[in-house]
């Protein structure tokens, strides 16, 4: 699933994973179709399925053109013919998309759909098409669209093609009104289209892709991230690429998003052109459901959705225990929040705990976060916990929402000076905000949605001139009013604890609380120094200070990622002992995140089967 609303089209071309394997990559629809037709051996039934926004008609048109040129009789069936009516599908999904304007004024939230694409199909229409295909004398029959690879059609198919799309590309195509929701006849507004995508369509597409990958059913795998520039490899080649990738430390390709409080730090560090956007607020550096992973093979670059990698190789990547504890989902996310030289703070907000999320959204568990301060300007502060009467603040916030009045929020919300290297853990229920003039590494728990309840947003308007939505009713239900400044200092904004000190490095625990299942350490490595550790499962490393480092397997140093400042690199469970080598002319600081042994995992019983 993906919940990106405003990704920038900018591509970060430096996030590349170089592999030794070499597979054949076919480019352009004409060459792709020629390859498929040349592989034909007699009559053939082809199924073409894909992720949301996959451009099915481009390949269908090329198949028809080339079939005629080769003298091959051709017939195609669009899955849209087989869907139940729009009214029936809306009725089927209405509980997932409630019209609750009081709690959710712009309709962001909903409940995750538990079914699959089979629920959207009209069985009578399905059987009719199945019979027509069986009786057809066409040499080439193609069934295309979401749901074309259900078991009934797989039983009569010769080849399966899957068209994959990165979440960023899908979000951009949604913004450009390039597709509609499954079963719809006309486009919804962008916000409602993406809401339906998140809670229904993306979940359905993920289930289809997972089934095809796990059962090795894909014959041809097409990446369609760039218009008119598709790339195709075989399903076997995809397995080869991902099997090698999971043996390496790897980095995902970040996605950049604009926001009203966006800053300037990441633009300067990564030299992003000013015409891209003047307010880059979020950098989805490694949010598993939102990013992709670029691999170089045979001098070609394949931009593969990161969750395709997880669905195919998650067990090796995470390790058996973590994989099963989290039902195959990658359990941590990372992004950067940039308010450096910006106009203001992030909103004052809170996230819900597991009971609220399970009951209201049918999600996995609590939404915890953490802020690690990387860089600051003058006066930067991070807000967490209460300083004054929290219930009085809520009263004033309700008044401010109605009257657009201002609140002296600093009288009520506790804050601490933002010092580079400071880690603040933010368990669900804790009021918090990232302050103005800083660059923050934000990490969070598994919760896949964006369940942020804004309580006060300084009466700011968005880019379209609308006041940003406030969610006080839900916020009041989940806030912990007992978390004051003393509790914050004792429990979630701890002083670094030295745990290792030698000639080459020092390691500190900087983020730890029993309320959260991940822990963060800070490793300070001297110039040219090495840090080597054994581990169970996976961990994630961020170069938060210094110029460059190599991360590699101690047993196979060729399996290496050359990381630069602010790169986030995952060391998979396949690497038992890893090394971080400072490679520049300066010392470095690395932020390390890992799952705590024995920490509490899921609460939702449906994910504990």
Coordinates of C-alpha atoms in Angstrom, one line a residue:
X1 CA 0.0 0.0 0.0
X2 CA 1.1 3.6 -0.5
X3 CA -0.3 6.8 0.9
X4 CA 1.8 9.4 -0.9
X5 CA -0.1 12.4 -2.0
X6 CA 2.3 14.9 -3.5
X7 CA 5.6 13.2 -4.6
X8 CA 7.9 15.3 -6.7
X9 CA 8.7 13.8 -10.1
X10 CA 12.4 14.3 -9.3
X11 CA 14.5 11.1 -9.6
X12 CA 17.5 10.6 -7.3
X13 CA 20.0 9.0 -9.7
X14 CA 22.6 8.2 -7.1
X15 CA 20.7 5.5 -5.2
X16 CA 21.9 2.6 -7.2
X17 CA 22.8 -1.0 -6.1
X18 CA 25.5 -2.5 -8.3
X19 CA 25.2 -6.2 -8.8
X20 CA 27.5 -8.8 -10.4
X21 CA 24.7 -10.8 -12.1
X22 CA 23.9 -10.1 -15.7
X23 CA 20.4 -10.6 -17.1
X24 CA 18.9 -9.6 -20.4
X25 CA 16.8 -6.5 -20.4
X26 CA 14.4 -5.9 -23.3
X27 CA 13.3 -2.3 -23.8
X28 CA 10.5 -0.6 -25.8
X29 CA 7.1 -2.2 -26.4
X30 CA 8.0 -3.2 -29.9
X31 CA 11.0 -5.2 -28.8
X32 CA 9.1 -6.6 -25.8
X33 CA 6.2 -7.9 -27.9
X34 CA 8.6 -9.3 -30.5
X35 CA 10.4 -11.2 -27.8
X36 CA 7.0 -12.6 -26.5
X37 CA 5.8 -13.6 -30.0
X38 CA 9.1 -15.2 -30.9
X39 CA 8.7 -17.4 -27.9
X40 CA 5.3 -18.6 -29.1
X41 CA 5.0 -22.3 -29.7
X42 CA 1.7 -22.8 -31.4
X43 CA -1.5 -21.2 -30.1
X44 CA -1.2 -19.4 -26.8
X45 CA -3.3 -17.8 -24.1
X46 CA -1.6 -14.9 -22.3
X47 CA -2.7 -13.3 -19.0
X48 CA -1.5 -9.7 -18.3
X49 CA -1.9 -8.5 -14.7
X50 CA -0.3 -5.6 -12.9
X51 CA 0.0 -3.1 -10.2
X52 CA -2.3 -0.1 -9.9
X53 CA -1.8 2.4 -12.8
X54 CA -0.2 -0.3 -15.0
X55 CA -0.7 0.8 -18.7
X56 CA -2.2 -2.4 -20.1
X57 CA -3.5 -0.9 -23.4
X58 CA 0.0 0.0 -24.6
X59 CA 1.2 -3.6 -24.7
X60 CA -2.2 -4.8 -26.0
X61 CA -2.1 -2.4 -28.9
X62 CA 1.4 -3.5 -29.8
X63 CA 0.5 -7.2 -29.5
X64 CA -2.4 -6.6 -31.9
X65 CA -0.2 -4.7 -34.4
X66 CA 2.5 -7.3 -34.5
X67 CA 0.2 -10.2 -34.5
X68 CA -1.4 -8.9 -37.7
X69 CA 2.0 -8.3 -39.2
X70 CA 3.0 -12.0 -38.4
X71 CA -0.4 -13.3 -39.7
X72 CA -1.4 -14.5 -36.2
X73 CA -5.1 -14.4 -35.4
X74 CA -5.6 -12.3 -32.3
X75 CA -8.3 -11.8 -29.7
X76 CA -8.3 -9.9 -26.4
X77 CA -10.5 -9.5 -23.4
X78 CA -10.4 -6.6 -21.0
X79 CA -11.1 -7.5 -17.3
X80 CA -13.3 -4.4 -17.0
X81 CA -15.9 -6.5 -18.8
X82 CA -16.0 -8.9 -15.9
X83 CA -16.3 -6.6 -12.9
X84 CA -19.4 -6.2 -10.9
X85 CA -21.3 -3.0 -11.3
X86 CA -19.8 0.2 -9.8
X87 CA -22.7 0.4 -7.4
X88 CA -22.1 -3.2 -6.2
X89 CA -18.4 -2.6 -5.7
X90 CA -19.1 0.7 -3.8
X91 CA -21.5 -1.2 -1.5
X92 CA -18.9 -3.9 -1.0
X93 CA -16.3 -1.3 0.1
X94 CA -18.5 1.2 1.9
X95 CA -17.5 0.1 5.4
X96 CA -13.8 0.6 4.4
X97 CA -14.5 4.2 3.3
X98 CA -16.8 5.7 5.8
X99 CA -18.2 9.2 5.3
X100 CA -17.4 10.5 8.8
X101 CA -16.7 14.2 8.2
X102 CA -16.8 15.0 11.9
X103 CA -13.8 12.9 12.8
X104 CA -12.2 13.0 9.4
X105 CA -13.0 16.4 7.7
X106 CA -11.2 15.7 4.4
X107 CA -11.8 12.0 4.3
X108 CA -8.3 10.7 4.8
X109 CA -9.0 7.6 6.9
X110 CA -10.7 4.2 6.4
X111 CA -10.4 0.5 7.1
X112 CA -8.1 -1.9 5.2
X113 CA -10.1 -4.2 2.9
X114 CA -9.6 -7.9 3.7
X115 CA -10.8 -9.4 0.5
X116 CA -9.1 -9.8 -2.9
X117 CA -9.8 -9.1 -6.6
X118 CA -12.1 -12.1 -6.9
X119 CA -14.7 -10.2 -4.8
X120 CA -15.0 -7.6 -7.6
X121 CA -15.8 -10.1 -10.3
X122 CA -19.2 -11.1 -11.6
X123 CA -19.1 -14.9 -11.7
X124 CA -21.6 -15.2 -14.5
X125 CA -19.6 -12.8 -16.7
X126 CA -16.4 -14.7 -15.7
X127 CA -17.8 -18.1 -16.8
X128 CA -19.0 -16.6 -20.1
X129 CA -15.5 -15.3 -20.9
X130 CA -13.9 -18.5 -19.8
X131 CA -16.2 -20.5 -22.2
X132 CA -15.5 -18.1 -25.0
X133 CA -11.7 -18.4 -24.6
X134 CA -11.9 -22.2 -24.5
X135 CA -14.0 -22.3 -27.7
X136 CA -12.0 -19.7 -29.5
X137 CA -9.9 -20.7 -32.5
X138 CA -7.6 -17.6 -32.3
X139 CA -3.9 -18.4 -32.3
X140 CA -3.2 -15.7 -29.7
X141 CA -5.7 -14.8 -26.9
X142 CA -4.9 -12.2 -24.3
X143 CA -6.8 -11.5 -21.1
X144 CA -5.6 -8.3 -19.5
X145 CA -6.3 -6.1 -16.4
X146 CA -6.6 -6.5 -12.7
X147 CA -7.7 -10.0 -11.8
X148 CA -6.7 -11.6 -15.1
X149 CA -4.5 -14.1 -13.2
X150 CA -7.1 -15.6 -10.9
X151 CA -6.9 -19.4 -10.7
X152 CA -9.7 -20.0 -13.2
X153 CA -7.7 -18.2 -16.0
X154 CA -4.3 -19.5 -14.9
X155 CA -5.6 -23.1 -15.5
X156 CA -6.0 -22.4 -19.2
X157 CA -3.1 -20.0 -19.7
X158 CA 0.3 -20.6 -21.3
X159 CA 2.1 -17.4 -20.2
X160 CA 1.7 -14.8 -17.5
X161 CA 2.9 -11.2 -17.8
X162 CA 3.1 -8.9 -14.8
X163 CA 3.4 -5.1 -15.2
X164 CA 4.9 -3.5 -12.1
X165 CA 4.9 0.2 -11.2
X166 CA 6.7 2.0 -8.4
X167 CA 4.5 3.7 -5.8
X168 CA 5.8 7.1 -6.7
X169 CA 4.9 6.6 -10.4
X170 CA 1.5 5.5 -9.4
X171 CA 0.9 8.5 -7.2
X172 CA 2.1 10.9 -10.0
X173 CA -0.2 9.1 -12.5
X174 CA -3.1 9.5 -10.0
X175 CA -2.4 13.2 -9.6
X176 CA -2.4 13.5 -13.4
X177 CA -5.8 11.6 -13.6
X178 CA -4.2 8.8 -15.7
X179 CA -6.3 6.0 -14.2
X180 CA -9.4 5.4 -12.1
X181 CA -10.2 3.0 -9.3
X182 CA -10.9 -0.6 -10.1
X183 CA -14.5 -1.0 -11.3
X184 CA -15.2 2.8 -11.5
X185 CA -16.6 4.4 -14.7
X186 CA -15.2 7.8 -14.0
X187 CA -12.4 9.4 -12.0
X188 CA -12.9 10.4 -8.3
X189 CA -11.3 13.5 -7.0
X190 CA -7.6 13.0 -6.3
X191 CA -7.9 12.7 -2.5
X192 CA -10.8 10.2 -2.8
X193 CA -9.1 8.2 -5.5
X194 CA -6.0 7.8 -3.3
X195 CA -8.0 7.0 -0.2
X196 CA -9.8 4.2 -2.1
X197 CA -6.4 3.1 -3.5
X198 CA -4.8 2.9 0.0
X199 CA -7.6 1.0 1.8
X200 CA -8.8 -1.2 -1.1
X201 CA -7.1 -1.1 -4.6
X202 CA -3.4 -1.2 -3.4
X203 CA -4.2 -3.9 -0.9
X204 CA -5.8 -6.0 -3.6
X205 CA -3.0 -5.5 -6.0
X206 CA -0.4 -6.4 -3.4
X207 CA -2.2 -9.7 -2.7
X208 CA -2.2 -10.6 -6.4
X209 CA 1.5 -9.8 -6.9
X210 CA 2.5 -11.7 -3.7
X211 CA 0.7 -14.8 -4.9
X212 CA 2.3 -14.7 -8.3
X213 CA 5.8 -14.1 -6.9
X214 CA 5.6 -16.8 -4.2
X215 CA 4.4 -19.4 -6.7
X216 CA 6.9 -18.4 -9.4
X217 CA 4.1 -17.8 -11.8
X218 CA 5.5 -14.8 -13.7
X219 CA 6.9 -15.6 -17.1
X220 CA 7.6 -12.0 -18.2
X221 CA 8.1 -9.1 -15.7
X222 CA 7.7 -5.6 -17.1
X223 CA 8.6 -2.4 -15.4
X224 CA 6.5 0.5 -16.6
X225 CA 7.7 3.5 -14.6
X226 CA 8.4 5.8 -17.5
X227 CA 6.0 6.4 -20.3
X228 CA 7.0 4.8 -23.6
X229 CA 10.1 3.3 -21.9
X230 CA 9.2 0.0 -20.5
X231 CA 11.7 -2.7 -19.5
X232 CA 11.2 -6.4 -19.5
X233 CA 13.0 -9.3 -18.0
X234 CA 11.9 -12.9 -17.5
X235 CA 10.4 -14.0 -14.2
X236 CA 13.4 -16.2 -13.7
X237 CA 15.7 -13.2 -14.3
X238 CA 13.8 -11.3 -11.7
X239 CA 14.4 -14.1 -9.2
X240 CA 18.1 -14.1 -10.0
X241 CA 18.4 -10.3 -9.5
X242 CA 16.5 -10.2 -6.2
X243 CA 18.3 -13.3 -4.9
X244 CA 21.6 -11.6 -5.4
X245 CA 20.4 -8.3 -4.1
X246 CA 19.4 -9.8 -0.7
X247 CA 23.0 -10.9 -0.2
X248 CA 24.2 -7.2 -0.2
X249 CA 23.9 -4.2 2.0
X250 CA 21.4 -2.1 0.0
X251 CA 19.8 1.3 -0.3
X252 CA 16.4 2.2 -1.5
X253 CA 15.7 5.2 -3.9
X254 CA 14.2 8.1 -1.9
X255 CA 11.0 10.0 -2.8
X256 CA 10.8 13.7 -2.2
X257 CA 7.5 15.4 -1.2
X258 CA 6.5 19.0 -0.8
X259 CA 4.9 20.5 2.2
X260 CA 3.9 23.9 3.6
X261 CA 6.7 23.9 6.2
X262 CA 9.4 22.5 3.9
X263 CA 13.0 23.5 4.3
X264 CA 16.2 23.8 2.4
X265 CA 18.7 21.4 4.0
X266 CA 18.2 18.4 1.7
X267 CA 18.2 20.5 -1.4
X268 CA 21.6 21.9 -0.6
X269 CA 23.1 18.6 0.5
X270 CA 21.9 16.7 -2.6
X271 CA 22.0 19.6 -5.0
X272 CA 18.4 19.4 -6.0
X273 CA 17.4 22.0 -8.6
X274 CA 15.4 24.9 -7.3
X275 CA 12.8 24.6 -10.0
X276 CA 11.8 21.2 -8.6
X277 CA 10.0 22.7 -5.5
X278 CA 10.6 25.5 -3.1
X279 CA 9.5 23.6 0.0
X280 CA 10.7 20.0 0.2
X281 CA 9.2 18.9 3.5
X282 CA 9.5 15.1 3.6
X283 CA 12.1 12.8 2.2
X284 CA 10.7 9.3 2.1
X285 CA 14.2 7.9 2.3
X286 CA 13.2 4.3 3.3
X287 CA 9.4 4.0 3.8
X288 CA 9.0 0.4 2.6
X289 CA 5.6 0.8 1.0
X290 CA 6.5 4.1 -0.7
X291 CA 10.0 3.6 -2.2
X292 CA 11.7 1.5 -4.9
X293 CA 15.1 0.0 -5.2
X294 CA 17.3 0.5 -8.3
X295 CA 19.7 -2.3 -9.4
X296 CA 22.3 -2.2 -12.1
X297 CA 22.5 -5.3 -14.2
X298 CA 24.1 -5.7 -17.6
X299 CA 24.6 -1.9 -17.7
X300 CA 20.9 -1.3 -17.3
X301 CA 19.0 0.2 -14.4
X302 CA 15.9 -1.5 -13.1
X303 CA 13.7 0.5 -10.8
X304 CA 11.8 -2.2 -8.8
X305 CA 9.2 -1.4 -6.1
X306 CA 10.8 -2.2 -2.8
X307 CA 7.8 -4.2 -1.7
X308 CA 8.2 -6.5 -4.7
X309 CA 11.6 -7.3 -3.2
X310 CA 10.1 -7.8 0.2
X311 CA 7.3 -10.1 -1.1
X312 CA 9.9 -12.2 -3.0
X313 CA 12.8 -12.2 -0.5
X314 CA 11.5 -10.9 2.8
X315 CA 12.4 -14.1 4.7
X316 CA 16.1 -13.9 3.8
X317 CA 16.1 -10.1 4.2
X318 CA 14.6 -9.9 7.7
X319 CA 15.5 -13.3 9.2
X320 CA 13.0 -16.0 10.1
X321 CA 12.0 -14.7 13.6
X322 CA 11.4 -11.1 12.6
X323 CA 9.7 -12.2 9.3
X324 CA 7.2 -14.3 11.1
X325 CA 6.7 -11.9 14.0
X326 CA 5.6 -9.2 11.5
X327 CA 3.8 -11.5 9.1
X328 CA 6.3 -10.8 6.3
X329 CA 6.0 -7.0 6.5
X330 CA 9.2 -4.9 6.8
X331 CA 8.7 -3.5 10.4
X332 CA 10.5 -0.1 10.4
X333 CA 10.2 3.0 8.2
X334 CA 12.6 6.0 7.8
X335 CA 12.1 9.5 6.4
X336 CA 13.6 12.9 6.8
X337 CA 11.7 15.9 8.0
X338 CA 13.2 19.2 6.8
X339 CA 12.3 22.4 8.5
X340 CA 15.8 23.9 8.2
X341 CA 15.5 27.6 7.2
X342 CA 11.7 27.2 6.8
X343 CA 8.7 29.3 7.9
X344 CA 7.6 27.1 10.8
X345 CA 7.2 24.0 12.8
X346 CA 5.5 20.8 11.8
X347 CA 2.0 20.6 13.2
X348 CA 1.4 19.7 16.8
X349 CA 0.1 16.2 16.6
X350 CA -0.4 12.7 18.1
X351 CA -0.5 9.2 16.8
X352 CA -3.0 6.4 17.9
X353 CA -2.1 3.3 19.9
X354 CA -2.8 -0.3 18.8
X355 CA -6.3 -0.7 20.1
X356 CA -7.5 2.4 18.3
X357 CA -5.8 1.5 15.1
X358 CA -7.0 -2.1 15.1
X359 CA -10.6 -1.1 15.8
X360 CA -10.9 1.9 13.5
X361 CA -8.6 1.1 10.6
X362 CA -8.1 -2.7 10.7
X363 CA -4.4 -2.1 10.7
X364 CA -1.5 -3.9 12.3
X365 CA -0.7 -2.2 15.6
X366 CA 0.4 1.0 17.3
X367 CA 2.0 3.9 15.5
X368 CA 5.2 4.8 17.2
X369 CA 7.8 7.3 15.9
X370 CA 11.2 8.7 16.9
X371 CA 13.1 11.8 16.0
X372 CA 16.9 11.9 15.7
X373 CA 18.4 15.4 15.3
X374 CA 20.9 15.6 12.5
X375 CA 21.4 19.3 11.8
X376 CA 20.0 22.5 13.3
X377 CA 19.9 26.3 12.8
X378 CA 19.4 28.9 15.5
X379 CA 16.8 28.3 18.1
X380 CA 15.7 24.8 17.0
X381 CA 13.6 22.8 19.4
X382 CA 11.8 19.5 19.4
X383 CA 8.4 19.2 21.1
X384 CA 7.3 16.2 23.1
X385 CA 5.0 15.8 26.1
X386 CA 3.1 18.3 28.2
X387 CA 4.4 21.3 30.0
X388 CA 1.1 22.8 31.1
X389 CA -2.5 21.6 31.4
X390 CA -3.1 19.3 28.4
X391 CA -6.9 19.5 28.7
X392 CA -6.8 23.2 28.7
X393 CA -4.7 23.1 25.5
X394 CA -7.3 20.9 23.9
X395 CA -10.0 23.4 24.9
X396 CA -8.0 26.2 23.3
X397 CA -7.3 24.1 20.2
X398 CA -11.1 23.6 19.7
X399 CA -11.6 27.3 20.0
X400 CA -8.8 28.0 17.6
X401 CA -10.3 25.6 15.0
X402 CA -13.6 27.5 15.1
X403 CA -12.4 31.1 15.5
X404 CA -8.9 30.8 13.8
X405 CA -7.4 32.2 17.0
X406 CA -3.8 31.7 18.0
X407 CA -2.6 29.5 20.9
X408 CA 0.6 30.2 22.9
X409 CA 1.4 26.5 22.4
X410 CA 4.8 26.8 24.1
X411 CA 3.0 27.3 27.4
X412 CA 1.4 23.9 27.1
X413 CA 3.7 21.7 25.0
X414 CA 7.0 20.6 26.5
X415 CA 10.1 21.1 24.3
X416 CA 13.8 20.3 24.5
X417 CA 16.7 22.0 22.7
X418 CA 17.5 20.2 19.4
X419 CA 21.1 19.1 19.6
X420 CA 22.7 17.0 16.8
X421 CA 22.9 13.5 18.1
X422 CA 19.8 13.8 20.3
X423 CA 17.2 10.9 20.0
X424 CA 13.6 11.4 21.1
X425 CA 11.4 8.3 21.1
X426 CA 7.7 9.1 20.5
X427 CA 5.4 6.2 21.6
X428 CA 1.8 6.4 20.5
X429 CA -0.3 8.8 22.5
X430 CA 2.5 11.3 23.0
X431 CA 1.9 14.9 21.8
X432 CA 4.8 16.0 19.7
X433 CA 6.1 18.2 16.8
X434 CA 9.4 18.8 15.0
X435 CA 10.3 22.4 15.5
X436 CA 11.4 25.0 13.0
X437 CA 15.0 25.2 11.6
X438 CA 16.2 21.6 11.9
X439 CA 16.7 18.5 9.9
X440 CA 15.4 15.3 11.5
X441 CA 15.7 11.6 10.8
X442 CA 12.2 10.3 11.6
X443 CA 11.7 6.6 12.1
X444 CA 8.6 4.7 12.9
X445 CA 6.9 1.4 13.6
X446 CA 5.2 -0.9 11.1
X447 CA 1.9 0.9 10.9
X448 CA 1.5 1.4 7.2
X449 CA -1.0 4.3 7.1
X450 CA -0.6 7.9 7.9
X451 CA -2.6 8.2 11.1
X452 CA -1.5 11.7 12.2
X453 CA -4.0 13.6 14.2
X454 CA -3.2 17.3 14.0
X455 CA -4.3 19.3 17.0
X456 CA -2.9 22.7 16.1
X457 CA -1.4 23.8 12.9
X458 CA -0.9 27.5 13.5
X459 CA -3.9 28.3 11.2
X460 CA -1.8 27.6 8.2
X461 CA -3.3 27.1 4.7
X462 CA -2.1 24.6 2.2
X463 CA -0.8 25.3 -1.3
X464 CA -4.4 25.5 -2.6
X465 CA -5.4 28.1 0.1
X466 CA -7.3 25.7 2.3
X467 CA -6.9 25.4 6.0
X468 CA -5.1 22.2 6.8
X469 CA -7.4 19.6 8.5
X470 CA -7.5 19.2 12.3
X471 CA -8.5 16.0 14.1
X472 CA -9.1 17.0 17.6
X473 CA -11.9 14.5 18.3
X474 CA -9.7 11.5 17.6
X475 CA -6.6 13.1 19.1
X476 CA -8.4 13.6 22.4
X477 CA -9.3 9.8 22.5
X478 CA -5.7 8.7 22.1
X479 CA -3.6 11.4 24.0
X480 CA -1.8 10.4 27.1
X481 CA -2.1 13.5 29.4
X482 CA 0.2 12.1 32.0
X483 CA 3.3 12.3 29.8
X484 CA 4.8 15.6 31.1
X485 CA 8.3 17.0 30.8
X486 CA 9.6 14.8 33.7
X487 CA 8.3 11.7 32.1
X488 CA 9.8 12.7 28.8
X489 CA 13.2 13.2 30.2
X490 CA 13.2 10.0 32.2
X491 CA 11.7 7.7 29.5
X492 CA 11.9 8.9 25.9
X493 CA 14.6 11.6 25.7
X494 CA 17.4 9.8 27.5
X495 CA 21.0 10.8 27.7
X496 CA 23.3 8.7 25.6
X497 CA 24.6 5.6 27.3
X498 CA 28.2 4.4 26.4
X499 CA 28.3 0.7 25.8
X500 CA 31.6 0.2 23.8
X501 CA 34.7 2.3 23.7
X502 CA 37.9 1.3 21.9
X503 CA 40.7 2.8 19.7
X504 CA 38.5 2.9 16.5
X505 CA 35.0 3.7 17.7
X506 CA 32.6 4.5 20.5
X507 CA 29.0 3.2 20.6
X508 CA 26.1 4.7 22.6
X509 CA 22.5 3.6 23.2
X510 CA 20.6 6.8 22.3
X511 CA 17.0 5.6 21.9
X512 CA 15.4 3.0 24.1
X513 CA 12.0 2.5 25.7
X514 CA 10.0 -0.6 26.7
X515 CA 7.0 1.0 24.9
X516 CA 8.6 0.5 21.5
X517 CA 10.0 -2.6 19.7
X518 CA 13.0 -0.9 18.1
X519 CA 16.2 0.5 19.6
X520 CA 18.6 3.1 18.2
X521 CA 22.4 3.3 18.8
X522 CA 24.9 5.9 17.7
X523 CA 28.3 4.7 16.5
X524 CA 31.1 7.3 16.4
X525 CA 34.0 6.0 14.2
X526 CA 37.4 7.6 14.0
X527 CA 39.0 8.6 10.7
X528 CA 39.7 5.4 8.7
X529 CA 38.4 3.4 11.6
X530 CA 36.4 0.2 11.4
X531 CA 33.3 -1.0 13.3
X532 CA 32.5 -4.7 13.1
X533 CA 29.6 -6.6 14.7
X534 CA 27.7 -9.8 14.5
X535 CA 24.0 -9.7 14.5
X536 CA 20.7 -11.6 14.2
X537 CA 18.1 -10.4 11.7
X538 CA 18.5 -7.2 9.8
X539 CA 19.5 -3.7 10.9
X540 CA 19.4 -0.2 9.3
X541 CA 22.3 2.2 9.2
X542 CA 22.3 6.0 8.5
X543 CA 25.4 8.1 7.9
X544 CA 24.3 11.1 10.0
X545 CA 27.7 12.8 10.1
X546 CA 30.9 12.6 8.0
X547 CA 31.4 12.2 4.3
X548 CA 31.5 8.5 3.3
X549 CA 31.7 4.9 4.5
X550 CA 31.7 1.4 3.2
X551 CA 29.3 -1.1 4.6
X552 CA 30.1 -4.7 3.8
X553 CA 30.0 -8.4 4.8
X554 CA 33.1 -9.4 6.8
X555 CA 33.0 -12.8 5.2
X556 CA 32.7 -11.4 1.7
X557 CA 34.0 -7.8 1.4
X558 CA 32.9 -7.6 -2.2
X559 CA 29.4 -7.4 -1.0
X560 CA 29.6 -3.7 -0.2
X561 CA 27.6 -0.5 -0.4
X562 CA 29.5 2.8 -0.6
X563 CA 27.4 5.1 1.4
X564 CA 27.5 8.9 1.5
X565 CA 26.2 11.5 4.0
X566 CA 22.5 10.8 4.8
X567 CA 22.3 7.5 2.9
X568 CA 20.3 4.9 4.7
X569 CA 21.5 1.3 4.1
X570 CA 20.0 -1.9 5.2
X571 CA 22.2 -4.8 6.2
X572 CA 20.0 -8.0 5.6
X573 CA 20.0 -11.0 7.8
X574 CA 22.0 -12.9 5.2
X575 CA 25.1 -11.0 6.4
X576 CA 26.0 -12.5 9.8
X577 CA 28.9 -10.1 10.5
X578 CA 29.1 -6.7 9.0
X579 CA 31.8 -4.0 8.9
X580 CA 31.4 -0.2 8.7
X581 CA 34.6 1.4 7.4
X582 CA 35.1 5.2 7.5
X583 CA 36.5 6.0 4.0
X584 CA 36.7 9.8 3.9
X585 CA 39.3 12.1 5.4
X586 CA 37.0 12.7 8.5
X587 CA 35.5 10.7 11.3
X588 CA 31.9 9.6 10.8
X589 CA 28.8 9.0 12.9
X590 CA 26.4 6.2 12.1
X591 CA 22.9 5.9 13.4
X592 CA 21.9 2.2 13.9
X593 CA 18.4 0.9 14.2
X594 CA 17.4 -2.7 15.0
X595 CA 14.5 -4.7 16.5
X596 CA 14.9 -5.3 20.2
X597 CA 15.1 -8.9 21.3
X598 CA 12.0 -9.9 23.2
X599 CA 10.2 -6.7 22.3
X600 CA 6.4 -6.8 21.9
X601 CA 5.2 -7.2 18.3
X602 CA 1.7 -7.5 17.0
X603 CA -1.5 -7.3 18.9
X604 CA -4.0 -7.7 16.1
X605 CA -4.9 -11.4 16.3
X606 CA -5.5 -11.7 12.5
X607 CA -1.7 -11.2 12.0
X608 CA -0.7 -13.8 14.5
X609 CA -1.9 -16.9 12.7

